[in-house]
């Protein structure tokens, strides 16, 4: 286990200990929910991880450099924002794909924009959850107040990058 | 029917893409690359599972401890930047996928959170959710990137919530 994983376990067990103090039923319910969540996510993992691995075998090494590379600047950030916005699937799909794109030459600022857009626009989530649950007025209001965030995040990351050594393809 | 589709649509789509990509890998890159990719996926799986279980435990333990009603009272229309900050914090700490988050949005709305706070909550959950950060982003993309990106995007839900309160679109929570 890596450092962050150990920290995560310590925090999780500490909060669970608080549950035990609150009462055994709560603590037991937390474990039951953990178990249920794990089995719900497991099928996703079993198809998403091979998918990302196959895709990273298929994508030629420098295909993303011209469109999404470090030198693609704001146009690359905008392309990445669009791509992130229509990318379907949960984090088990997106993060392996970001590694794949990075291996193919995509820049860090561009991948920041892509991840932000995937979170902010999330077309598939709007169609399956946000619109049915909260209505189109809410969707319109939320998009109107957040549509510029992916490009903004990409630009801030680009401005900060010279001060940090970050390599997404081999973390 | 719609619910079953909702729950399994992405699974089916990803499964189909995986099959097609797997066949293409076999065809174009050979059996060795195919097996190497599967081995890599298995490696990644073993790497993620410990943090996944810890993340799920943390999430469900937090759910037992926090009451959405009490939090929503701090997120009303008059709550100002402080309310947006609380909404952002709660969103960041909210675990799970949309199946868990959107019902919680309704609970918060019913308990008094205004539209700006709800926008901030949804964005904080999807953008900076701790579970995604700890289970996927930090292990897969590196802690440096995960922290820097989160630092950049952490204030964004508050900005969006502040704007949402000023955008003239009337919205009432669904009854």
mmCIF file of N, CA, C and O in Angstrom, chain B residues 40-87:
data_model
loop_
_atom_site.group_PDB
_atom_site.id
_atom_site.type_symbol
_atom_site.label_atom_id
_atom_site.label_comp_id
_atom_site.label_asym_id
_atom_site.label_seq_id
_atom_site.Cartn_x
_atom_site.Cartn_y
_atom_site.Cartn_z
ATOM 1 N N UNK B 40 -1.967 -5.497 -17.316
ATOM 2 C CA UNK B 40 -1.894 -4.127 -16.820
ATOM 3 C C UNK B 40 -3.193 -3.742 -16.099
ATOM 4 O O UNK B 40 -3.174 -3.113 -15.034
ATOM 5 N N UNK B 41 -4.333 -4.140 -16.691
ATOM 6 C CA UNK B 41 -5.629 -3.836 -16.078
ATOM 7 C C UNK B 41 -5.741 -4.509 -14.702
ATOM 8 O O UNK B 41 -6.221 -3.913 -13.735
ATOM 9 N N UNK B 42 -5.284 -5.749 -14.616
ATOM 10 C CA UNK B 42 -5.327 -6.496 -13.360
ATOM 11 C C UNK B 42 -4.466 -5.812 -12.295
ATOM 12 O O UNK B 42 -4.863 -5.669 -11.136
ATOM 13 N N UNK B 43 -3.267 -5.359 -12.725
ATOM 14 C CA UNK B 43 -2.350 -4.632 -11.852
ATOM 15 C C UNK B 43 -3.026 -3.392 -11.264
ATOM 16 O O UNK B 43 -2.971 -3.128 -10.067
ATOM 17 N N UNK B 44 -3.674 -2.646 -12.161
ATOM 18 C CA UNK B 44 -4.364 -1.415 -11.782
ATOM 19 C C UNK B 44 -5.489 -1.729 -10.802
ATOM 20 O O UNK B 44 -5.710 -1.019 -9.815
ATOM 21 N N UNK B 45 -6.184 -2.818 -11.077
ATOM 22 C CA UNK B 45 -7.286 -3.262 -10.225
ATOM 23 C C UNK B 45 -6.787 -3.511 -8.800
ATOM 24 O O UNK B 45 -7.346 -3.006 -7.826
ATOM 25 N N UNK B 46 -5.700 -4.286 -8.695
ATOM 26 C CA UNK B 46 -5.147 -4.590 -7.369
ATOM 27 C C UNK B 46 -4.687 -3.317 -6.666
ATOM 28 O O UNK B 46 -4.744 -3.214 -5.444
ATOM 29 N N UNK B 47 -4.247 -2.338 -7.474
ATOM 30 C CA UNK B 47 -3.767 -1.089 -6.908
ATOM 31 C C UNK B 47 -4.924 -0.242 -6.374
ATOM 32 O O UNK B 47 -4.822 0.408 -5.340
ATOM 33 N N UNK B 48 -6.057 -0.263 -7.077
ATOM 34 C CA UNK B 48 -7.172 0.616 -6.707
ATOM 35 C C UNK B 48 -8.015 0.031 -5.576
ATOM 36 O O UNK B 48 -8.520 0.755 -4.722
ATOM 37 N N UNK B 49 -8.165 -1.295 -5.559
ATOM 38 C CA UNK B 49 -9.123 -1.901 -4.624
ATOM 39 C C UNK B 49 -8.929 -1.481 -3.152
ATOM 40 O O UNK B 49 -9.920 -1.133 -2.492
ATOM 41 N N UNK B 50 -7.686 -1.464 -2.625
ATOM 42 C CA UNK B 50 -7.569 -1.049 -1.218
ATOM 43 C C UNK B 50 -8.106 0.356 -0.959
ATOM 44 O O UNK B 50 -8.821 0.578 0.028
ATOM 45 N N UNK B 51 -7.802 1.320 -1.858
ATOM 46 C CA UNK B 51 -8.322 2.669 -1.607
ATOM 47 C C UNK B 51 -9.812 2.733 -1.854
ATOM 48 O O UNK B 51 -10.521 3.504 -1.198
ATOM 49 N N UNK B 52 -10.302 1.909 -2.782
ATOM 50 C CA UNK B 52 -11.738 1.902 -3.036
ATOM 51 C C UNK B 52 -12.501 1.474 -1.777
ATOM 52 O O UNK B 52 -13.457 2.120 -1.350
ATOM 53 N N UNK B 53 -12.061 0.387 -1.165
ATOM 54 C CA UNK B 53 -12.749 -0.110 0.039
ATOM 55 C C UNK B 53 -12.658 0.924 1.163
ATOM 56 O O UNK B 53 -13.654 1.226 1.830
ATOM 57 N N UNK B 54 -11.457 1.523 1.340
ATOM 58 C CA UNK B 54 -11.313 2.534 2.381
ATOM 59 C C UNK B 54 -12.203 3.741 2.095
ATOM 60 O O UNK B 54 -12.860 4.274 2.994
ATOM 61 N N UNK B 55 -12.249 4.168 0.827
ATOM 62 C CA UNK B 55 -13.080 5.310 0.454
ATOM 63 C C UNK B 55 -14.552 5.047 0.714
ATOM 64 O O UNK B 55 -15.275 5.912 1.218
ATOM 65 N N UNK B 56 -14.998 3.831 0.389
ATOM 66 C CA UNK B 56 -16.406 3.475 0.619
ATOM 67 C C UNK B 56 -16.721 3.445 2.109
ATOM 68 O O UNK B 56 -17.781 3.906 2.545
ATOM 69 N N UNK B 57 -15.785 2.915 2.899
ATOM 70 C CA UNK B 57 -16.006 2.852 4.351
ATOM 71 C C UNK B 57 -16.098 4.259 4.934
ATOM 72 O O UNK B 57 -17.015 4.572 5.709
ATOM 73 N N UNK B 58 -15.163 5.131 4.525
ATOM 74 C CA UNK B 58 -15.181 6.514 4.995
ATOM 75 C C UNK B 58 -16.507 7.183 4.630
ATOM 76 O O UNK B 58 -17.146 7.851 5.447
ATOM 77 N N UNK B 59 -16.943 6.956 3.380
ATOM 78 C CA UNK B 59 -18.175 7.574 2.912
ATOM 79 C C UNK B 59 -19.374 7.113 3.720
ATOM 80 O O UNK B 59 -20.174 7.924 4.199
ATOM 81 N N UNK B 60 -19.501 5.799 3.910
ATOM 82 C CA UNK B 60 -20.705 5.325 4.608
ATOM 83 C C UNK B 60 -20.636 5.647 6.097
ATOM 84 O O UNK B 60 -21.674 5.851 6.729
ATOM 85 N N UNK B 61 -19.416 5.728 6.657
ATOM 86 C CA UNK B 61 -19.304 6.124 8.067
ATOM 87 C C UNK B 61 -19.726 7.584 8.242
ATOM 88 O O UNK B 61 -20.458 7.923 9.180
ATOM 89 N N UNK B 62 -19.297 8.462 7.302
ATOM 90 C CA UNK B 62 -19.693 9.874 7.372
ATOM 91 C C UNK B 62 -21.201 10.031 7.274
ATOM 92 O O UNK B 62 -21.806 10.852 7.964
ATOM 93 N N UNK B 63 -21.808 9.198 6.406
ATOM 94 C CA UNK B 63 -23.263 9.277 6.230
ATOM 95 C C UNK B 63 -23.997 8.991 7.528
ATOM 96 O O UNK B 63 -25.082 9.528 7.770
ATOM 97 N N UNK B 64 -23.421 8.101 8.366
ATOM 98 C CA UNK B 64 -24.083 7.786 9.631
ATOM 99 C C UNK B 64 -23.992 8.961 10.609
ATOM 100 O O UNK B 64 -24.793 9.085 11.527
ATOM 101 N N UNK B 65 -22.979 9.822 10.434
ATOM 102 C CA UNK B 65 -22.708 10.852 11.432
ATOM 103 C C UNK B 65 -23.349 12.204 11.122
ATOM 104 O O UNK B 65 -23.645 12.976 12.030
ATOM 105 N N UNK B 66 -23.530 12.518 9.810
ATOM 106 C CA UNK B 66 -23.978 13.858 9.442
ATOM 107 C C UNK B 66 -25.467 13.884 9.123
ATOM 108 O O UNK B 66 -25.986 12.963 8.503
ATOM 109 N N UNK B 67 -26.131 14.962 9.513
ATOM 110 C CA UNK B 67 -27.546 15.101 9.180
ATOM 111 C C UNK B 67 -27.715 16.214 8.144
ATOM 112 O O UNK B 67 -27.336 17.356 8.389
ATOM 113 N N UNK B 68 -28.266 15.880 6.963
ATOM 114 C CA UNK B 68 -28.435 16.885 5.909
ATOM 115 C C UNK B 68 -29.334 18.034 6.333
ATOM 116 O O UNK B 68 -29.114 19.186 5.941
ATOM 117 N N UNK B 69 -30.340 17.758 7.153
ATOM 118 C CA UNK B 69 -31.279 18.799 7.573
ATOM 119 C C UNK B 69 -30.576 19.946 8.284
ATOM 120 O O UNK B 69 -30.793 21.118 7.992
ATOM 121 N N UNK B 70 -29.712 19.574 9.242
ATOM 122 C CA UNK B 70 -29.016 20.604 10.011
ATOM 123 C C UNK B 70 -28.112 21.431 9.102
ATOM 124 O O UNK B 70 -28.013 22.649 9.251
ATOM 125 N N UNK B 71 -27.481 20.750 8.133
ATOM 126 C CA UNK B 71 -26.569 21.459 7.233
ATOM 127 C C UNK B 71 -27.323 22.397 6.297
ATOM 128 O O UNK B 71 -26.887 23.511 6.033
ATOM 129 N N UNK B 72 -28.502 21.940 5.814
ATOM 130 C CA UNK B 72 -29.250 22.746 4.846
ATOM 131 C C UNK B 72 -29.681 24.073 5.450
ATOM 132 O O UNK B 72 -29.803 25.073 4.747
ATOM 133 N N UNK B 73 -29.919 24.090 6.768
ATOM 134 C CA UNK B 73 -30.344 25.340 7.406
ATOM 135 C C UNK B 73 -29.276 26.432 7.303
ATOM 136 O O UNK B 73 -29.571 27.611 7.416
ATOM 137 N N UNK B 74 -28.010 25.994 7.080
ATOM 138 C CA UNK B 74 -26.923 26.967 6.932
ATOM 139 C C UNK B 74 -26.770 27.441 5.487
ATOM 140 O O UNK B 74 -25.892 28.228 5.176
ATOM 141 N N UNK B 75 -27.620 26.912 4.584
ATOM 142 C CA UNK B 75 -27.413 27.178 3.157
ATOM 143 C C UNK B 75 -28.574 27.936 2.515
ATOM 144 O O UNK B 75 -28.811 27.795 1.324
ATOM 145 N N UNK B 76 -29.304 28.722 3.261
ATOM 146 C CA UNK B 76 -30.456 29.428 2.702
ATOM 147 C C UNK B 76 -30.052 30.559 1.773
ATOM 148 O O UNK B 76 -28.870 30.864 1.602
ATOM 149 N N UNK B 77 -31.075 31.216 1.184
ATOM 150 C CA UNK B 77 -30.828 32.287 0.217
ATOM 151 C C UNK B 77 -30.078 33.458 0.848
ATOM 152 O O UNK B 77 -29.364 34.189 0.172
ATOM 153 N N UNK B 78 -30.251 33.643 2.162
ATOM 154 C CA UNK B 78 -29.606 34.782 2.838
ATOM 155 C C UNK B 78 -28.277 34.389 3.465
ATOM 156 O O UNK B 78 -27.705 35.142 4.246
ATOM 157 N N UNK B 79 -27.786 33.201 3.140
ATOM 158 C CA UNK B 79 -26.611 32.701 3.857
ATOM 159 C C UNK B 79 -25.297 33.291 3.341
ATOM 160 O O UNK B 79 -24.256 33.107 3.959
ATOM 161 N N UNK B 80 -25.357 33.996 2.207
ATOM 162 C CA UNK B 80 -24.158 34.661 1.700
ATOM 163 C C UNK B 80 -23.034 33.699 1.342
ATOM 164 O O UNK B 80 -23.267 32.525 1.070
ATOM 165 N N UNK B 81 -21.812 34.253 1.356
ATOM 166 C CA UNK B 81 -20.646 33.451 0.986
ATOM 167 C C UNK B 81 -20.472 32.280 1.956
ATOM 168 O O UNK B 81 -20.066 31.185 1.563
ATOM 169 N N UNK B 82 -20.796 32.497 3.225
ATOM 170 C CA UNK B 82 -20.639 31.437 4.218
ATOM 171 C C UNK B 82 -21.474 30.212 3.853
ATOM 172 O O UNK B 82 -20.994 29.067 3.915
ATOM 173 N N UNK B 83 -22.723 30.438 3.423
ATOM 174 C CA UNK B 83 -23.586 29.336 3.010
ATOM 175 C C UNK B 83 -23.012 28.598 1.811
ATOM 176 O O UNK B 83 -23.059 27.363 1.747
ATOM 177 N N UNK B 84 -22.454 29.379 0.867
ATOM 178 C CA UNK B 84 -21.845 28.744 -0.311
ATOM 179 C C UNK B 84 -20.628 27.928 0.094
ATOM 180 O O UNK B 84 -20.364 26.859 -0.461
ATOM 181 N N UNK B 85 -19.894 28.436 1.091
ATOM 182 C CA UNK B 85 -18.723 27.712 1.567
ATOM 183 C C UNK B 85 -19.143 26.385 2.221
ATOM 184 O O UNK B 85 -18.557 25.334 1.962
ATOM 185 N N UNK B 86 -20.179 26.430 3.045
ATOM 186 C CA UNK B 86 -20.679 25.196 3.671
ATOM 187 C C UNK B 86 -21.149 24.208 2.604
ATOM 188 O O UNK B 86 -20.824 23.020 2.637
ATOM 189 N N UNK B 87 -21.892 24.735 1.608
ATOM 190 C CA UNK B 87 -22.385 23.861 0.529
ATOM 191 C C UNK B 87 -21.217 23.214 -0.204
ATOM 192 O O UNK B 87 -21.254 22.024 -0.540
#
